[in-house]
Short mmCIF file of C-alpha atoms and ligand atoms in Angstrom, two decimals:
data_model
loop_
_atom_site.label_atom_id
_atom_site.label_comp_id
_atom_site.label_asym_id
_atom_site.label_seq_id
_atom_site.Cartn_x
_atom_site.Cartn_y
_atom_site.Cartn_z
CA MET A 9 0.19 0.05 0.11
CA HIS A 10 1.04 3.47 -0.89
CA PRO A 11 0.90 6.17 1.77
CA ARG A 12 -1.64 8.77 0.79
CA LYS A 13 0.24 11.95 -0.50
CA VAL A 14 -0.97 14.90 1.33
CA ASP A 15 -0.47 18.28 -0.44
CA GLN A 16 1.10 21.19 1.18
CA GLY A 17 -2.25 23.10 1.77
CA THR A 18 -4.06 20.17 3.18
CA ALA A 19 -0.76 19.52 5.52
CA ARG A 20 -0.93 23.14 6.67
CA ALA A 21 -4.68 23.16 7.36
CA MET A 22 -4.20 19.97 9.41
CA ASN A 23 -1.03 21.51 11.35
CA ARG A 24 -3.20 24.63 11.88
CA ARG A 25 -6.20 22.69 13.57
CA LEU A 26 -3.61 20.79 15.63
CA ILE A 27 -2.18 24.03 16.90
CA LEU A 28 -5.32 25.75 17.53
CA ASP A 29 -6.63 22.76 19.21
CA GLU A 30 -3.85 22.67 21.66
CA LEU A 31 -3.90 26.14 22.48
CA ARG A 32 -7.81 25.99 23.00
CA ARG A 33 -7.42 23.15 25.62
CA THR A 34 -4.22 24.46 27.38
CA GLY A 35 -4.15 28.04 27.01
CA PRO A 36 -1.13 30.16 25.91
CA LEU A 37 2.27 28.07 25.08
CA SER A 38 5.53 29.03 23.56
CA ARG A 39 6.57 27.86 20.00
CA THR A 40 8.52 25.19 21.82
CA ARG A 41 6.08 23.84 23.97
CA ILE A 42 3.58 23.77 21.06
CA ALA A 43 6.20 21.77 19.12
CA GLU A 44 6.70 19.36 22.08
CA ARG A 45 3.10 18.91 22.52
CA THR A 46 1.80 18.52 18.79
CA LYS A 47 5.07 16.81 17.81
CA LEU A 48 5.09 19.12 14.72
CA SER A 49 8.51 20.20 13.38
CA PRO A 50 9.78 23.67 14.61
CA ALA A 51 9.82 24.79 10.79
CA SER A 52 6.01 24.16 10.64
CA ILE A 53 5.10 25.49 13.81
CA THR A 54 6.89 28.85 12.61
CA ILE A 55 5.10 28.90 9.21
CA VAL A 56 1.57 28.02 10.76
CA THR A 57 1.90 30.30 13.85
CA GLY A 58 3.05 33.09 11.41
CA ASP A 59 0.04 32.74 9.40
CA LEU A 60 -2.22 32.61 12.49
CA LEU A 61 -0.67 35.74 13.88
CA ALA A 62 -1.00 37.56 10.65
CA GLU A 63 -4.74 36.62 10.79
CA GLY A 64 -5.28 38.06 14.01
CA LEU A 65 -6.22 34.53 15.33
CA LEU A 66 -3.32 34.25 17.48
CA VAL A 67 -1.74 36.90 19.68
CA GLU A 68 1.60 37.05 21.86
CA HIS A 69 1.53 37.30 25.60
CA PRO A 70 4.69 38.92 26.57
CA GLU A 71 3.22 39.30 30.08
CA LEU A 72 3.21 35.59 30.59
CA ALA A 73 6.94 35.22 29.50
CA ARG A 74 9.12 34.36 32.54
CA HIS A 75 11.22 37.37 33.19
CA LEU A 76 14.35 36.19 31.64
CA PRO A 77 15.72 37.87 28.64
CA ARG A 78 16.05 34.79 26.27
CA ASN A 79 12.54 33.32 27.39
CA PRO A 80 10.24 32.78 24.55
CA VAL A 81 6.87 34.71 24.50
CA PRO A 82 3.86 32.39 24.71
CA LEU A 83 1.18 32.61 22.02
CA GLY A 84 -2.47 32.33 22.75
CA ILE A 85 -5.85 32.45 20.91
CA ASN A 86 -7.11 35.87 20.37
CA TYR A 87 -10.75 35.21 21.47
CA ALA A 88 -11.64 38.87 21.61
CA GLY A 89 -10.68 39.62 17.87
CA HIS A 90 -13.60 38.06 16.14
CA ARG A 91 -17.33 37.70 16.57
CA ALA A 92 -19.83 35.08 15.85
CA ILE A 93 -23.65 35.50 15.90
CA GLY A 94 -25.74 32.72 17.67
CA MET A 95 -29.47 32.23 17.25
CA LYS A 96 -32.06 29.66 18.79
CA LEU A 97 -35.32 29.35 17.30
CA LEU A 98 -38.26 28.90 19.69
CA ASP A 99 -41.91 28.52 19.11
CA HIS A 100 -42.75 32.39 19.10
CA GLU A 101 -39.22 34.05 18.90
CA ILE A 102 -35.64 34.06 18.16
CA GLN A 103 -32.87 34.31 21.04
CA ALA A 104 -29.89 35.89 19.75
CA VAL A 105 -26.28 36.74 20.84
CA LEU A 106 -23.27 38.14 19.72
CA THR A 107 -20.11 36.38 21.15
CA ASP A 108 -16.41 36.26 20.98
CA LEU A 109 -14.47 33.08 20.09
CA ALA A 110 -14.62 31.95 23.58
CA LEU A 111 -18.54 32.44 23.37
CA ASN A 112 -18.66 35.21 25.93
CA VAL A 113 -21.69 37.15 25.25
CA VAL A 114 -21.15 40.63 23.92
CA ALA A 115 -24.80 41.53 23.09
CA HIS A 116 -27.84 39.84 23.08
CA THR A 117 -31.55 40.23 21.98
CA ARG A 118 -34.85 38.43 21.23
CA VAL A 119 -37.03 39.30 18.50
CA GLU A 120 -40.49 37.80 17.96
CA LEU A 121 -41.38 35.81 15.14
CA ARG A 122 -44.27 37.53 12.89
CA SER A 123 -44.70 34.11 11.29
CA SER A 124 -43.55 30.72 12.06
CA SER A 125 -42.85 30.07 8.22
CA PRO A 126 -39.32 29.55 7.04
CA GLU A 127 -39.39 33.20 5.35
CA GLY A 128 -40.77 34.63 8.61
CA VAL A 129 -37.76 32.95 10.63
CA VAL A 130 -35.52 34.39 7.96
CA GLU A 131 -37.12 37.98 8.49
CA ALA A 132 -36.77 37.59 12.43
CA ALA A 133 -33.37 36.46 12.14
CA GLN A 134 -32.49 39.56 10.00
CA ARG A 135 -33.95 41.91 12.55
CA ALA A 136 -32.06 40.15 15.43
CA LYS A 137 -28.59 40.56 13.37
CA GLU A 138 -29.26 44.18 12.75
CA GLN A 139 -29.88 44.79 16.44
CA LEU A 140 -26.88 42.87 17.46
CA THR A 141 -24.24 44.50 14.97
CA ALA A 142 -25.70 48.17 15.35
CA ALA A 143 -23.01 48.99 17.93
CA PRO A 144 -19.87 50.37 16.18
CA GLY A 145 -16.80 48.15 16.33
CA LYS A 146 -13.75 46.90 14.42
CA THR A 147 -13.83 43.37 15.07
CA LYS A 148 -14.46 40.64 12.21
CA LEU A 149 -17.99 38.76 12.05
CA ILE A 150 -17.20 35.32 11.02
CA GLY A 151 -20.58 33.96 10.66
CA LEU A 152 -24.06 32.96 11.93
CA GLY A 153 -25.28 29.79 13.77
CA LEU A 154 -28.76 28.80 14.23
CA GLY A 155 -29.88 25.94 16.31
CA LEU A 156 -33.44 24.39 15.84
CA ALA A 157 -35.17 21.46 16.99
CA GLY A 158 -35.34 18.64 14.38
CA LEU A 159 -33.68 16.55 12.03
CA ILE A 160 -31.03 18.81 10.32
CA ASP A 161 -28.51 18.39 7.64
CA SER A 162 -25.85 20.54 8.55
CA GLU A 163 -23.70 19.96 5.69
CA HIS A 164 -26.29 21.50 3.37
CA GLY A 165 -27.92 23.54 5.91
CA VAL A 166 -31.27 21.96 5.20
CA CYS A 167 -34.27 21.22 8.03
CA VAL A 168 -34.89 17.78 6.67
CA ALA A 169 -37.81 17.45 9.10
CA SER A 170 -39.02 19.06 12.30
CA HIS A 171 -42.46 17.92 13.62
CA ARG A 172 -42.65 20.85 15.93
CA SER A 173 -42.37 23.41 13.11
CA GLY A 174 -44.06 20.94 10.62
CA TRP A 175 -41.30 21.71 7.93
CA GLN A 176 -39.71 19.07 5.74
CA GLY A 177 -36.81 19.81 3.44
CA VAL A 178 -36.61 23.55 4.37
CA PRO A 179 -33.15 24.97 3.08
CA LEU A 180 -33.04 27.35 5.89
CA GLY A 181 -29.17 27.83 5.95
CA PRO A 182 -28.85 28.95 2.09
CA MET A 183 -32.02 31.10 2.55
CA LEU A 184 -30.51 32.94 5.53
CA ARG A 185 -27.30 33.22 3.58
CA ALA A 186 -28.91 34.86 0.73
CA ARG A 187 -30.82 37.42 3.12
CA LEU A 188 -28.41 38.10 5.82
CA ALA A 189 -25.11 37.93 3.59
CA VAL A 190 -23.09 36.21 6.12
CA PRO A 191 -21.71 32.43 6.23
CA VAL A 192 -24.33 30.52 7.80
CA TRP A 193 -24.44 27.09 9.74
CA ILE A 194 -27.48 25.40 10.98
CA ASP A 195 -27.75 22.36 13.14
CA ASN A 196 -30.09 20.60 15.66
CA ASP A 197 -30.09 22.78 18.67
CA VAL A 198 -28.68 20.05 21.08
CA ASN A 199 -25.92 19.22 18.69
CA ALA A 200 -24.96 22.88 18.61
CA PHE A 201 -24.77 23.06 22.37
CA ALA A 202 -22.85 19.88 22.55
CA THR A 203 -20.30 21.57 20.12
CA ALA A 204 -20.04 24.41 22.32
CA GLU A 205 -19.45 22.62 25.42
CA ARG A 206 -16.55 20.52 23.65
CA LEU A 207 -14.85 23.71 22.26
CA VAL A 208 -15.02 26.13 25.50
CA GLY A 209 -17.09 24.35 28.22
CA ARG A 210 -17.01 21.79 30.79
CA ALA A 211 -16.42 19.04 28.30
CA ARG A 212 -13.39 20.59 26.81
CA HIS A 213 -11.13 17.81 28.20
CA ALA A 214 -13.54 15.01 27.59
CA THR A 215 -13.27 12.90 24.27
CA ASN A 216 -16.35 10.84 25.08
CA PHE A 217 -19.27 12.68 26.46
CA ALA A 218 -23.09 13.05 26.08
CA VAL A 219 -25.27 16.33 26.56
CA VAL A 220 -28.73 15.67 27.63
CA THR A 221 -31.11 18.57 27.39
CA LEU A 222 -34.52 19.14 29.29
CA GLY A 223 -37.03 21.68 28.65
CA ARG A 224 -39.58 22.06 25.72
CA GLY A 225 -38.36 18.49 24.75
CA VAL A 226 -35.65 15.94 25.79
CA GLY A 227 -32.67 15.82 23.64
CA ALA A 228 -29.40 14.29 23.48
CA ALA A 229 -26.03 14.68 21.59
CA LEU A 230 -23.02 12.39 21.60
CA VAL A 231 -19.52 13.17 21.24
CA LEU A 232 -17.46 9.98 20.51
CA GLY A 233 -13.83 9.97 20.20
CA GLY A 234 -13.71 13.80 19.96
CA GLN A 235 -16.43 14.09 17.10
CA LEU A 236 -20.13 14.78 17.37
CA TYR A 237 -21.82 11.68 16.37
CA ARG A 238 -24.75 12.74 13.99
CA GLY A 239 -25.76 9.40 12.41
CA PRO A 240 -25.63 8.95 8.43
CA ARG A 241 -28.88 11.08 8.34
CA GLY A 242 -28.51 13.31 11.28
CA GLY A 243 -30.94 11.33 13.47
CA ALA A 244 -28.86 10.15 16.24
CA GLY A 245 -29.62 11.32 19.87
CA GLU A 246 -33.17 11.10 19.92
CA LEU A 247 -33.27 10.00 23.62
CA GLY A 248 -36.46 11.99 24.12
CA HIS A 249 -38.26 9.30 21.93
CA THR A 250 -37.03 6.09 23.20
CA LEU A 251 -39.50 4.08 25.07
CA SER A 252 -39.97 4.48 28.64
CA GLU A 253 -43.53 3.09 28.68
CA ARG A 254 -45.13 0.52 26.58
CA ASN A 255 -48.50 1.93 25.09
CA GLY A 256 -47.92 4.86 27.39
CA ARG A 257 -48.88 8.63 26.90
CA LEU A 258 -49.08 9.97 23.35
CA CYS A 259 -45.92 11.84 22.50
CA GLU A 260 -45.60 15.01 20.24
CA CYS A 261 -43.84 12.60 17.67
CA GLY A 262 -47.00 10.50 17.30
CA MET A 263 -45.70 7.20 19.11
CA ARG A 264 -46.76 6.42 22.55
CA GLY A 265 -44.64 6.05 25.57
CA CYS A 266 -41.69 8.23 24.69
CA LEU A 267 -39.51 9.40 27.60
CA GLU A 268 -40.20 13.12 26.70
CA ALA A 269 -43.84 12.52 27.10
CA TYR A 270 -43.07 12.08 30.84
CA VAL A 271 -40.30 14.38 31.30
CA SER A 272 -40.22 17.44 29.08
CA SER A 273 -41.63 20.59 30.86
CA PRO A 274 -44.94 20.98 29.04
CA ASN A 275 -45.85 17.38 29.66
CA LEU A 276 -45.10 17.62 33.49
CA VAL A 277 -47.27 20.78 33.77
CA ALA A 278 -50.00 19.02 31.57
CA HIS A 279 -49.97 15.92 33.62
CA PHE A 280 -50.10 17.40 36.83
CA ASN A 281 -52.94 19.61 35.66
CA ALA A 282 -54.88 16.65 34.43
CA CYS A 283 -54.67 14.74 37.64
CA TYR A 284 -55.28 17.87 39.81
CA PRO A 285 -57.57 20.27 37.97
CA GLU A 286 -58.44 21.99 41.09
CA GLY A 287 -55.04 23.66 41.61
CA PRO A 288 -53.63 24.10 38.25
CA VAL A 289 -49.93 25.28 37.59
CA THR A 290 -48.72 26.96 34.37
CA ARG A 291 -44.90 26.78 34.73
CA VAL A 292 -42.54 23.81 35.68
CA GLU A 293 -41.13 26.16 38.02
CA ASP A 294 -44.53 26.20 40.03
CA LEU A 295 -44.28 22.46 40.23
CA ALA A 296 -40.54 22.84 41.62
CA ASP A 297 -41.96 25.24 44.25
CA LEU A 298 -44.55 22.84 45.19
CA ALA A 299 -42.31 19.86 45.67
CA ALA A 300 -39.63 22.02 47.68
CA HIS A 301 -42.47 22.67 50.05
CA GLY A 302 -43.35 19.14 50.39
CA ASP A 303 -46.45 18.91 48.30
CA ALA A 304 -46.96 15.30 47.79
CA ARG A 305 -48.60 15.54 44.53
CA ALA A 306 -45.82 17.30 42.93
CA VAL A 307 -43.04 15.16 44.61
CA VAL A 308 -44.57 11.87 43.26
CA LEU A 309 -44.96 13.19 39.68
CA LEU A 310 -41.44 14.70 39.87
CA GLU A 311 -39.78 11.58 41.36
CA SER A 312 -41.39 9.32 38.69
CA ALA A 313 -40.07 11.60 35.79
CA GLY A 314 -36.79 11.60 37.34
CA GLU A 315 -36.66 7.94 37.78
CA ARG A 316 -37.60 7.63 34.02
CA LEU A 317 -35.02 10.21 32.97
CA GLY A 318 -32.19 8.58 35.07
CA GLU A 319 -32.98 5.02 33.57
CA GLY A 320 -32.67 6.69 30.25
CA LEU A 321 -29.28 8.14 31.07
CA ALA A 322 -28.35 4.70 32.27
CA ASP A 323 -29.29 3.14 28.95
CA LEU A 324 -27.08 5.74 27.27
CA ALA A 325 -24.10 5.03 29.38
CA ASN A 326 -24.60 1.49 28.97
CA MET A 327 -24.56 1.66 25.25
CA PHE A 328 -21.91 4.29 24.71
CA ASP A 329 -19.80 4.35 28.04
CA PRO A 330 -19.25 8.25 27.99
CA ASP A 331 -16.83 9.79 30.57
CA LEU A 332 -19.21 12.53 31.19
CA ILE A 333 -23.04 13.26 30.78
CA LEU A 334 -24.07 17.02 31.01
CA VAL A 335 -27.76 17.39 31.87
CA GLY A 336 -28.83 21.00 30.88
CA GLY A 337 -31.53 22.87 29.42
CA GLU A 338 -34.01 25.35 30.91
CA GLY A 339 -36.04 22.52 32.18
CA VAL A 340 -33.29 21.86 34.97
CA VAL A 341 -35.20 24.32 36.97
CA VAL A 342 -37.59 21.68 37.77
CA GLY A 343 -35.21 21.28 40.69
CA GLU A 344 -33.59 18.69 43.14
CA VAL A 345 -36.77 16.36 43.66
CA LEU A 346 -36.54 15.19 40.11
CA LEU A 347 -32.81 15.50 39.77
CA GLU A 348 -31.93 13.54 42.91
CA ALA A 349 -34.47 10.66 41.72
CA MET A 350 -32.52 10.75 38.26
CA ARG A 351 -29.22 10.30 39.86
CA ARG A 352 -30.59 7.42 41.92
CA ALA A 353 -32.04 5.71 39.15
CA PHE A 354 -28.96 6.38 37.03
CA VAL A 355 -26.67 4.70 39.70
CA GLY A 356 -29.29 1.78 39.87
CA ARG A 357 -29.49 0.91 36.18
CA LYS A 358 -25.95 1.56 35.06
CA LEU A 359 -24.18 -1.87 34.42
CA THR A 360 -20.75 -1.11 35.16
CA LYS A 361 -20.70 0.10 38.81
CA THR A 362 -17.00 0.34 39.11
CA VAL A 363 -16.57 2.77 36.31
CA PRO A 364 -17.56 6.32 37.30
CA VAL A 365 -19.41 8.39 34.77
CA ASP A 366 -19.57 11.95 35.92
CA LEU A 367 -23.35 13.21 35.77
CA VAL A 368 -23.23 16.71 36.05
CA VAL A 369 -26.34 19.16 36.09
CA ASP A 370 -25.49 22.22 34.24
CA ILE A 371 -27.47 25.37 35.49
CA TRP A 372 -28.11 27.52 32.32
CA GLY A 373 -28.33 31.10 31.66
CA ASP A 374 -30.86 32.62 29.33
CA ASP A 375 -28.50 32.63 26.42
CA ALA A 376 -27.03 29.24 26.56
CA TRP A 377 -28.94 27.98 23.56
CA ALA A 378 -28.01 30.83 21.55
CA CYS A 379 -24.31 30.75 22.68
CA GLY A 380 -24.27 26.81 21.60
CA ALA A 381 -25.53 28.09 18.04
CA ALA A 382 -22.53 30.53 18.20
CA GLY A 383 -20.19 27.45 18.81
CA LEU A 384 -20.96 26.18 15.24
CA VAL A 385 -19.59 29.03 13.79
CA VAL A 386 -16.62 29.28 16.04
CA GLU A 387 -15.94 25.41 15.58
CA HIS A 388 -15.90 25.92 11.78
CA PHE A 389 -13.57 28.82 12.10
CA PHE A 390 -11.12 27.10 14.15
CA GLU A 391 -10.97 24.08 11.75
CA GLY A 392 -10.62 26.46 8.70
CA VAL A 393 -13.85 25.09 7.10
CA ALA A 394 -15.96 27.34 4.84
CA ALA A 395 -19.79 27.70 5.33
CA PRO A 396 -21.96 25.32 3.22
CA VAL A 397 -22.59 28.00 0.63
CA ASP A 398 -19.50 29.40 -1.19
CA GLU A 399 -18.36 32.76 0.29
CA PRO A 400 -16.21 35.22 -1.73
CA SER A 401 -14.88 36.36 1.77
CA ARG A 402 -15.09 34.68 4.97
CA PHE A 403 -14.99 37.82 6.87
CA LEU A 404 -17.47 40.69 7.06
CA GLU A 405 -16.15 43.91 8.72
CA LEU A 406 -18.30 45.11 11.46
CA GLU A 407 -16.85 48.48 11.15
CA GLN A 408 -19.57 51.38 10.95
ZN1 LIG B 511 -41.84 10.77 20.86
#
């Protein structure tokens, strides 16, 4: 067998990714230390770091050099030098953020959807982008990421199917690109969040992990061997639609007994109200309050839901053996009664008791989903991958 020939451009792109990945994980390093850790030659390090410094993607940190005249100056990623837009599509609005490369929020906004059609979403996204980029500045906007529920062909920017919005085969990415004139990446919202966690979040040092989100639905994303596992059609990670109860409650997807039908925030509220119509609740936070004050009806409901969720997480762990499972989403406000039952059931159903899996509950801020979507942009930027639609320039000056 002949070794595959790698041309110079490809080799440089691979080296670039390797160096950025190392600096993202460890923080600023001298060129010598980068060479030691990446096993690249000093010549390659000089060429690639020179390119990255010229692009403004790396900066020198003289303040971190040891105070000896011949000590090398560490290089670090210039997180503040570029901006990304992240958007999360909700039922009636778009949440949007402008972030730096570390996904720190620089500005945020929410815009109402005047229509939930694809055209309505594009129009709302345009309003959100205009609001976020209104402030003067000289940083470079590298693109826009949008996360939404459903089956997404992220490679082509197409929403293949979303039972929530009733869309099928909607080329939302190209539509946004045509209207907003920025590079656009779209993905399933949970995949987008996992991408952000892998880049700059709690899973930065994990090679195998799962993100599970609670809220309007129950979602999951798997990162295996450092790569997001989407499945060949983008359908992986549908934990919410795994079976929790044979012939059980009807789920939004049309099947019966899905985990989501017992655990999602709207289903928890609806089920409580169906059982106890005399004292209806409107939000999952109300249920959490009742349970925290010892209301037996709320405690039983939340414990049962927590057990189902914990069993689902144990199935996930038994199949994929992740190092870490992050449980996040706005639905975690449901509180400790559910989460404690979840932890107990998880430990009880997990097959390999001796191998610890970190089960971490991640309390989210309001912008977490949108920040996750910005992670789609940052990921491709670090990897030097162009957006699905050809771009004459990868950058757009925010200068006004
Ligand atoms: Zn379902």
